[in-house]
Amino acid sequence: MSFCTECGARLGAEARFCPQCGTGLPATPEPQIQKAVIAPVSAEGGPIGAAGGKAVPLVTANAPLSGDPISRGTSKPSIAQTGTPEHIAPEASGAWLQQVTIKVAKLPKAQTTAAAKDGLLALTAILGVLLVCVALAAGIFASEGHHGAPAEWLRAAVIILGLGVHVPAELHVGVAAGQGVIGSGTIVVAATFTPLIVTALVGFGCFWFARRTERRLGSQNISAAAVASVLTGAVFAGAAALVALLSSGMPGFGLTDSNTFDTSTTASLGANPWWLLLAAFALASACTFVGRATALARARGVTLSHLAPTRVNPWLADLRTAKNMILGAAAVTALGLVCVLGWIGIHALFISESSSAASVSVAGAPGPGAKNVVGAIVGVALLLPNLIVACVGFALGGTLGYSGSGSAGSSLLSSAPWVGNLNNGIGFLTGGVPTTAYLILVPMLIMALALGVRAAVQRAPEDPYGPHVWRTSALFAAFWVLPAFLVQVSASISGNVAALGQSGDAAGSAAVGLGMPSILVAALLWGVFAALGGAQIARLVAASLPRPISWLGGRDTNPDWEMLLADAVMVRGAK
């Protein structure tokens, strides 16, 4: 009996591919028959040597010593025999980087080249799109004579790329005053705003190139696709960090002027290359793997659950529930926003009173220019995904607010350094919202219970729901913690100054957005409520409401549940 080395599924005697994950299996080698020789007998009738006329196995390169307990059934070819380091024990390397290197070395040359090319092509395409957008924006909105040069457009495109993966844009300013440099100071300003539309552009670019390559070449299994995705992400991130390092420089578009007199000022603007290296690698690797996995599953005519290891399949089933909850929460929030905006519009049309003086002033005011209209459209397009995420997170119970902190100290002052903190926010859990806003929780509760019932009837009735509860809540919380982190707008400033033997420093930071602890707690509660409440309702009302339960389950209803619901329908029809 043999088993698959990837997923552990049981294999048949003649199987060439794993029926569970599709992994190609090596051909079974034919058994080697050991050749035997008879030691010759001397003229005196005694044996020549120690064999004593017995059969002695002939040791060959492909037949190990049968009496050697070490080599019997456990011998492995050396690096010299195979020509590749794939048989080095991972624990002997002691470093995950070396293990990844070994796995990359096992990829076919065509796959390695294509994976590296995908990283470069995706980065080139994304930077090209951003470069064109920056050039158009500079031509429309920049003042006359300050439209910038291609180098400045590239610097701005790299900064926007960094912001799209939540990498801060940093401005470093250094000042040295006086002919003998009697005073100096440095200021570092960092700002982070993640336009999710740019994040989606980066993810789609990596996804598209990876899917195209997977369709053309095809990976041997899901593990090979994952290794190729890591290679693509590493190339993408390394090239992006290098471009960020080379493109940083003086802010352009007429934002700086040369300073004369006795002051020498230097400034450098750009994306932080080290944070860009890490963030771009994570996003590019994940999106590339999704593209390769979907293409591999489609090429083999199976779903992703068939490609994943057996221990991952339960997570994939609960991942679908978490995804449906995200879409349902977004739909309920959109419905709430439509109601709020409709009420505001009705109030403005039928209730508010407009004075004649105000109407005259409005009539005499000039209309908005074309630049303002285009700027407003671009701003709404950039902010709309972030506003949607913030509103959905707030409707789920997250706290929306701001926080700030600062400190300052100086050797000139004998007092202790100053430290200050400021925090404020509103939310359903923390309070501060109008009472009528809690009405949105009613459709949110109905949505969560309906999706919980749907997930329950798509599993076997005897399946314990405890593991599904914590998996669903963990996945739903993970899905919302990341967007809540991305939509935060933060800024920090730090600096120091030294003059006449004295020095001082100051630092401050501020952030606006969803509170991470609140959104984590709220998402966990919603996941537990949906999974546990849905399972209980499905068991309690299946006999009395079989048709609505069957409708919620849809085509993926478990066969055992279908039989139970059909029996309930027949019983109710007989009554």
PDB file of N, CA, C and O in Angstrom, residues 326-377:
ATOM      1  N   ILE A 326     -18.615  38.635   4.683  1.00  0.00           N
ATOM      2  CA  ILE A 326     -18.047  39.922   4.279  1.00  0.00           C
ATOM      3  C   ILE A 326     -18.928  40.584   3.223  1.00  0.00           C
ATOM      4  O   ILE A 326     -19.242  41.779   3.307  1.00  0.00           O
ATOM      5  N   LEU A 327     -19.338  39.803   2.221  1.00  0.00           N
ATOM      6  CA  LEU A 327     -20.204  40.361   1.178  1.00  0.00           C
ATOM      7  C   LEU A 327     -21.554  40.777   1.752  1.00  0.00           C
ATOM      8  O   LEU A 327     -22.115  41.818   1.370  1.00  0.00           O
ATOM      9  N   GLY A 328     -22.098  39.974   2.674  1.00  0.00           N
ATOM     10  CA  GLY A 328     -23.369  40.336   3.291  1.00  0.00           C
ATOM     11  C   GLY A 328     -23.267  41.595   4.123  1.00  0.00           C
ATOM     12  O   GLY A 328     -24.167  42.450   4.091  1.00  0.00           O
ATOM     13  N   ALA A 329     -22.167  41.731   4.885  1.00  0.00           N
ATOM     14  CA  ALA A 329     -21.983  42.955   5.679  1.00  0.00           C
ATOM     15  C   ALA A 329     -21.854  44.181   4.789  1.00  0.00           C
ATOM     16  O   ALA A 329     -22.379  45.252   5.098  1.00  0.00           O
ATOM     17  N   ALA A 330     -21.168  44.026   3.659  1.00  0.00           N
ATOM     18  CA  ALA A 330     -21.040  45.150   2.725  1.00  0.00           C
ATOM     19  C   ALA A 330     -22.390  45.530   2.135  1.00  0.00           C
ATOM     20  O   ALA A 330     -22.704  46.723   1.985  1.00  0.00           O
ATOM     21  N   ALA A 331     -23.217  44.522   1.813  1.00  0.00           N
ATOM     22  CA  ALA A 331     -24.533  44.808   1.241  1.00  0.00           C
ATOM     23  C   ALA A 331     -25.428  45.510   2.270  1.00  0.00           C
ATOM     24  O   ALA A 331     -26.136  46.473   1.944  1.00  0.00           O
ATOM     25  N   VAL A 332     -25.400  45.044   3.512  1.00  0.00           N
ATOM     26  CA  VAL A 332     -26.228  45.676   4.539  1.00  0.00           C
ATOM     27  C   VAL A 332     -25.762  47.107   4.789  1.00  0.00           C
ATOM     28  O   VAL A 332     -26.574  48.025   4.952  1.00  0.00           O
ATOM     29  N   THR A 333     -24.458  47.322   4.828  1.00  0.00           N
ATOM     30  CA  THR A 333     -23.945  48.684   5.037  1.00  0.00           C
ATOM     31  C   THR A 333     -24.327  49.602   3.884  1.00  0.00           C
ATOM     32  O   THR A 333     -24.680  50.768   4.104  1.00  0.00           O
ATOM     33  N   ALA A 334     -24.252  49.098   2.647  1.00  0.00           N
ATOM     34  CA  ALA A 334     -24.654  49.911   1.496  1.00  0.00           C
ATOM     35  C   ALA A 334     -26.134  50.277   1.585  1.00  0.00           C
ATOM     36  O   ALA A 334     -26.520  51.418   1.282  1.00  0.00           O
ATOM     37  N   LEU A 335     -26.951  49.324   2.029  1.00  0.00           N
ATOM     38  CA  LEU A 335     -28.373  49.616   2.197  1.00  0.00           C
ATOM     39  C   LEU A 335     -28.582  50.691   3.264  1.00  0.00           C
ATOM     40  O   LEU A 335     -29.396  51.614   3.095  1.00  0.00           O
ATOM     41  N   GLY A 336     -27.825  50.616   4.358  1.00  0.00           N
ATOM     42  CA  GLY A 336     -27.936  51.628   5.394  1.00  0.00           C
ATOM     43  C   GLY A 336     -27.499  53.002   4.913  1.00  0.00           C
ATOM     44  O   GLY A 336     -28.135  54.015   5.235  1.00  0.00           O
ATOM     45  N   LEU A 337     -26.411  53.055   4.131  1.00  0.00           N
ATOM     46  CA  LEU A 337     -25.960  54.339   3.601  1.00  0.00           C
ATOM     47  C   LEU A 337     -26.979  54.939   2.645  1.00  0.00           C
ATOM     48  O   LEU A 337     -27.198  56.157   2.643  1.00  0.00           O
ATOM     49  N   VAL A 338     -27.602  54.100   1.828  1.00  0.00           N
ATOM     50  CA  VAL A 338     -28.644  54.603   0.915  1.00  0.00           C
ATOM     51  C   VAL A 338     -29.798  55.193   1.708  1.00  0.00           C
ATOM     52  O   VAL A 338     -30.333  56.266   1.361  1.00  0.00           O
ATOM     53  N   CYS A 339     -30.185  54.528   2.787  1.00  0.00           N
ATOM     54  CA  CYS A 339     -31.282  55.059   3.605  1.00  0.00           C
ATOM     55  C   CYS A 339     -30.899  56.388   4.255  1.00  0.00           C
ATOM     56  O   CYS A 339     -31.698  57.331   4.282  1.00  0.00           O
ATOM     57  N   VAL A 340     -29.671  56.471   4.758  1.00  0.00           N
ATOM     58  CA  VAL A 340     -29.232  57.712   5.400  1.00  0.00           C
ATOM     59  C   VAL A 340     -29.154  58.848   4.388  1.00  0.00           C
ATOM     60  O   VAL A 340     -29.648  59.971   4.641  1.00  0.00           O
ATOM     61  N   LEU A 341     -28.557  58.586   3.236  1.00  0.00           N
ATOM     62  CA  LEU A 341     -28.456  59.632   2.216  1.00  0.00           C
ATOM     63  C   LEU A 341     -29.829  60.029   1.688  1.00  0.00           C
ATOM     64  O   LEU A 341     -30.087  61.207   1.399  1.00  0.00           O
ATOM     65  N   GLY A 342     -30.742  59.051   1.550  1.00  0.00           N
ATOM     66  CA  GLY A 342     -32.096  59.385   1.112  1.00  0.00           C
ATOM     67  C   GLY A 342     -32.820  60.261   2.120  1.00  0.00           C
ATOM     68  O   GLY A 342     -33.510  61.217   1.748  1.00  0.00           O
ATOM     69  N   TRP A 343     -32.630  59.957   3.407  1.00  0.00           N
ATOM     70  CA  TRP A 343     -33.259  60.791   4.433  1.00  0.00           C
ATOM     71  C   TRP A 343     -32.684  62.198   4.415  1.00  0.00           C
ATOM     72  O   TRP A 343     -33.431  63.181   4.561  1.00  0.00           O
ATOM     73  N   ILE A 344     -31.385  62.329   4.232  1.00  0.00           N
ATOM     74  CA  ILE A 344     -30.780  63.662   4.165  1.00  0.00           C
ATOM     75  C   ILE A 344     -31.313  64.432   2.962  1.00  0.00           C
ATOM     76  O   ILE A 344     -31.610  65.633   3.039  1.00  0.00           O
ATOM     77  N   GLY A 345     -31.457  63.739   1.828  1.00  0.00           N
ATOM     78  CA  GLY A 345     -31.986  64.406   0.643  1.00  0.00           C
ATOM     79  C   GLY A 345     -33.421  64.863   0.818  1.00  0.00           C
ATOM     80  O   GLY A 345     -33.787  65.976   0.421  1.00  0.00           O
ATOM     81  N   ILE A 346     -34.223  64.007   1.417  1.00  0.00           N
ATOM     82  CA  ILE A 346     -35.620  64.390   1.660  1.00  0.00           C
ATOM     83  C   ILE A 346     -35.693  65.572   2.628  1.00  0.00           C
ATOM     84  O   ILE A 346     -36.493  66.509   2.445  1.00  0.00           O
ATOM     85  N   HIS A 347     -34.851  65.539   3.640  1.00  0.00           N
ATOM     86  CA  HIS A 347     -34.833  66.641   4.606  1.00  0.00           C
ATOM     87  C   HIS A 347     -34.424  67.944   3.930  1.00  0.00           C
ATOM     88  O   HIS A 347     -34.985  69.015   4.219  1.00  0.00           O
ATOM     89  N   ALA A 348     -33.459  67.870   3.006  1.00  0.00           N
ATOM     90  CA  ALA A 348     -33.003  69.082   2.327  1.00  0.00           C
ATOM     91  C   ALA A 348     -34.059  69.620   1.359  1.00  0.00           C
ATOM     92  O   ALA A 348     -34.170  70.828   1.153  1.00  0.00           O
ATOM     93  N   LEU A 349     -34.859  68.733   0.763  1.00  0.00           N
ATOM     94  CA  LEU A 349     -35.829  69.165  -0.240  1.00  0.00           C
ATOM     95  C   LEU A 349     -37.113  69.705   0.376  1.00  0.00           C
ATOM     96  O   LEU A 349     -37.670  70.700  -0.086  1.00  0.00           O
ATOM     97  N   PHE A 350     -37.593  69.047   1.421  1.00  0.00           N
ATOM     98  CA  PHE A 350     -38.937  69.351   1.897  1.00  0.00           C
ATOM     99  C   PHE A 350     -38.997  70.038   3.260  1.00  0.00           C
ATOM    100  O   PHE A 350     -40.022  70.595   3.621  1.00  0.00           O
ATOM    101  N   ILE A 351     -37.922  70.004   4.020  1.00  0.00           N
ATOM    102  CA  ILE A 351     -37.994  70.539   5.373  1.00  0.00           C
ATOM    103  C   ILE A 351     -37.175  71.815   5.529  1.00  0.00           C
ATOM    104  O   ILE A 351     -37.620  72.783   6.153  1.00  0.00           O
ATOM    105  N   SER A 352     -35.951  71.836   4.991  1.00  0.00           N
ATOM    106  CA  SER A 352     -35.094  73.010   5.181  1.00  0.00           C
ATOM    107  C   SER A 352     -35.649  74.208   4.432  1.00  0.00           C
ATOM    108  O   SER A 352     -36.232  74.088   3.364  1.00  0.00           O
ATOM    109  N   GLU A 353     -35.489  75.359   5.016  1.00  0.00           N
ATOM    110  CA  GLU A 353     -35.961  76.602   4.419  1.00  0.00           C
ATOM    111  C   GLU A 353     -34.763  77.369   3.863  1.00  0.00           C
ATOM    112  O   GLU A 353     -33.715  77.470   4.500  1.00  0.00           O
ATOM    113  N   SER A 354     -34.960  77.882   2.681  1.00  0.00           N
ATOM    114  CA  SER A 354     -33.887  78.647   2.041  1.00  0.00           C
ATOM    115  C   SER A 354     -34.306  80.114   1.971  1.00  0.00           C
ATOM    116  O   SER A 354     -35.412  80.444   1.570  1.00  0.00           O
ATOM    117  N   SER A 355     -33.421  80.967   2.404  1.00  0.00           N
ATOM    118  CA  SER A 355     -33.702  82.407   2.390  1.00  0.00           C
ATOM    119  C   SER A 355     -33.413  82.979   1.013  1.00  0.00           C
ATOM    120  O   SER A 355     -32.643  82.438   0.232  1.00  0.00           O
ATOM    121  N   SER A 356     -34.011  84.094   0.719  1.00  0.00           N
ATOM    122  CA  SER A 356     -33.810  84.732  -0.578  1.00  0.00           C
ATOM    123  C   SER A 356     -32.404  85.276  -0.719  1.00  0.00           C
ATOM    124  O   SER A 356     -31.805  85.255  -1.795  1.00  0.00           O
ATOM    125  N   ALA A 357     -31.835  85.732   0.409  1.00  0.00           N
ATOM    126  CA  ALA A 357     -30.472  86.259   0.344  1.00  0.00           C
ATOM    127  C   ALA A 357     -29.489  85.169  -0.021  1.00  0.00           C
ATOM    128  O   ALA A 357     -28.547  85.374  -0.796  1.00  0.00           O
ATOM    129  N   ALA A 358     -29.717  84.001   0.552  1.00  0.00           N
ATOM    130  CA  ALA A 358     -28.821  82.896   0.243  1.00  0.00           C
ATOM    131  C   ALA A 358     -28.936  82.500  -1.213  1.00  0.00           C
ATOM    132  O   ALA A 358     -27.939  82.207  -1.874  1.00  0.00           O
ATOM    133  N   SER A 359     -30.178  82.536  -1.744  1.00  0.00           N
ATOM    134  CA  SER A 359     -30.348  82.165  -3.141  1.00  0.00           C
ATOM    135  C   SER A 359     -29.679  83.170  -4.059  1.00  0.00           C
ATOM    136  O   SER A 359     -29.112  82.813  -5.086  1.00  0.00           O
ATOM    137  N   VAL A 360     -29.727  84.456  -3.686  1.00  0.00           N
ATOM    138  CA  VAL A 360     -29.076  85.461  -4.516  1.00  0.00           C
ATOM    139  C   VAL A 360     -27.569  85.272  -4.511  1.00  0.00           C
ATOM    140  O   VAL A 360     -26.903  85.356  -5.542  1.00  0.00           O
ATOM    141  N   SER A 361     -27.023  85.001  -3.304  1.00  0.00           N
ATOM    142  CA  SER A 361     -25.574  84.818  -3.222  1.00  0.00           C
ATOM    143  C   SER A 361     -25.132  83.594  -3.989  1.00  0.00           C
ATOM    144  O   SER A 361     -24.073  83.578  -4.613  1.00  0.00           O
ATOM    145  N   VAL A 362     -25.945  82.540  -3.938  1.00  0.00           N
ATOM    146  CA  VAL A 362     -25.578  81.341  -4.688  1.00  0.00           C
ATOM    147  C   VAL A 362     -25.659  81.592  -6.178  1.00  0.00           C
ATOM    148  O   VAL A 362     -24.823  81.117  -6.951  1.00  0.00           O
ATOM    149  N   ALA A 363     -26.658  82.343  -6.593  1.00  0.00           N
ATOM    150  CA  ALA A 363     -26.788  82.613  -8.017  1.00  0.00           C
ATOM    151  C   ALA A 363     -25.636  83.438  -8.536  1.00  0.00           C
ATOM    152  O   ALA A 363     -25.209  83.295  -9.679  1.00  0.00           O
ATOM    153  N   GLY A 364     -25.097  84.335  -7.703  1.00  0.00           N
ATOM    154  CA  GLY A 364     -24.005  85.167  -8.163  1.00  0.00           C
ATOM    155  C   GLY A 364     -22.648  84.532  -8.049  1.00  0.00           C
ATOM    156  O   GLY A 364     -21.665  85.092  -8.518  1.00  0.00           O
ATOM    157  N   ALA A 365     -22.564  83.379  -7.376  1.00  0.00           N
ATOM    158  CA  ALA A 365     -21.265  82.737  -7.181  1.00  0.00           C
ATOM    159  C   ALA A 365     -20.839  82.038  -8.458  1.00  0.00           C
ATOM    160  O   ALA A 365     -21.662  81.478  -9.179  1.00  0.00           O
ATOM    161  N   PRO A 366     -19.539  82.068  -8.788  1.00  0.00           N
ATOM    162  CA  PRO A 366     -19.070  81.368  -9.989  1.00  0.00           C
ATOM    163  C   PRO A 366     -19.126  79.865  -9.805  1.00  0.00           C
ATOM    164  O   PRO A 366     -18.953  79.345  -8.695  1.00  0.00           O
ATOM    165  N   GLY A 367     -19.371  79.164 -10.886  1.00  0.00           N
ATOM    166  CA  GLY A 367     -19.437  77.707 -10.838  1.00  0.00           C
ATOM    167  C   GLY A 367     -18.050  77.099 -10.731  1.00  0.00           C
ATOM    168  O   GLY A 367     -17.036  77.760 -10.958  1.00  0.00           O
ATOM    169  N   PRO A 368     -17.973  75.840 -10.369  1.00  0.00           N
ATOM    170  CA  PRO A 368     -16.681  75.189 -10.241  1.00  0.00           C
ATOM    171  C   PRO A 368     -16.012  75.026 -11.596  1.00  0.00           C
ATOM    172  O   PRO A 368     -16.654  74.757 -12.611  1.00  0.00           O
ATOM    173  N   GLY A 369     -14.689  75.156 -11.598  1.00  0.00           N
ATOM    174  CA  GLY A 369     -13.952  75.000 -12.827  1.00  0.00           C
ATOM    175  C   GLY A 369     -13.793  73.539 -13.209  1.00  0.00           C
ATOM    176  O   GLY A 369     -14.104  72.623 -12.446  1.00  0.00           O
ATOM    177  N   ALA A 370     -13.279  73.329 -14.426  1.00  0.00           N
ATOM    178  CA  ALA A 370     -13.104  71.967 -14.917  1.00  0.00           C
ATOM    179  C   ALA A 370     -12.075  71.206 -14.079  1.00  0.00           C
ATOM    180  O   ALA A 370     -12.240  70.011 -13.808  1.00  0.00           O
ATOM    181  N   LYS A 371     -11.022  71.904 -13.645  1.00  0.00           N
ATOM    182  CA  LYS A 371     -10.012  71.244 -12.821  1.00  0.00           C
ATOM    183  C   LYS A 371     -10.596  70.774 -11.497  1.00  0.00           C
ATOM    184  O   LYS A 371     -10.287  69.676 -11.022  1.00  0.00           O
ATOM    185  N   ASN A 372     -11.454  71.597 -10.908  1.00  0.00           N
ATOM    186  CA  ASN A 372     -12.059  71.201  -9.639  1.00  0.00           C
ATOM    187  C   ASN A 372     -12.973  69.994  -9.794  1.00  0.00           C
ATOM    188  O   ASN A 372     -13.008  69.109  -8.932  1.00  0.00           O
ATOM    189  N   VAL A 373     -13.721  69.970 -10.910  1.00  0.00           N
ATOM    190  CA  VAL A 373     -14.618  68.842 -11.142  1.00  0.00           C
ATOM    191  C   VAL A 373     -13.820  67.558 -11.339  1.00  0.00           C
ATOM    192  O   VAL A 373     -14.121  66.507 -10.751  1.00  0.00           O
ATOM    193  N   VAL A 374     -12.777  67.622 -12.171  1.00  0.00           N
ATOM    194  CA  VAL A 374     -11.948  66.438 -12.408  1.00  0.00           C
ATOM    195  C   VAL A 374     -11.247  66.009 -11.121  1.00  0.00           C
ATOM    196  O   VAL A 374     -11.153  64.819 -10.802  1.00  0.00           O
ATOM    197  N   GLY A 375     -10.763  66.980 -10.354  1.00  0.00           N
ATOM    198  CA  GLY A 375     -10.112  66.648  -9.090  1.00  0.00           C
ATOM    199  C   GLY A 375     -11.055  65.982  -8.116  1.00  0.00           C
ATOM    200  O   GLY A 375     -10.674  65.046  -7.400  1.00  0.00           O
ATOM    201  N   ALA A 376     -12.304  66.458  -8.084  1.00  0.00           N
ATOM    202  CA  ALA A 376     -13.283  65.835  -7.191  1.00  0.00           C
ATOM    203  C   ALA A 376     -13.581  64.401  -7.614  1.00  0.00           C
ATOM    204  O   ALA A 376     -13.695  63.499  -6.769  1.00  0.00           O
ATOM    205  N   ILE A 377     -13.683  64.164  -8.922  1.00  0.00           N
ATOM    206  CA  ILE A 377     -13.954  62.800  -9.412  1.00  0.00           C
ATOM    207  C   ILE A 377     -12.798  61.865  -9.072  1.00  0.00           C
ATOM    208  O   ILE A 377     -12.991  60.735  -8.613  1.00  0.00           O
TER     209      ILE A 377
END
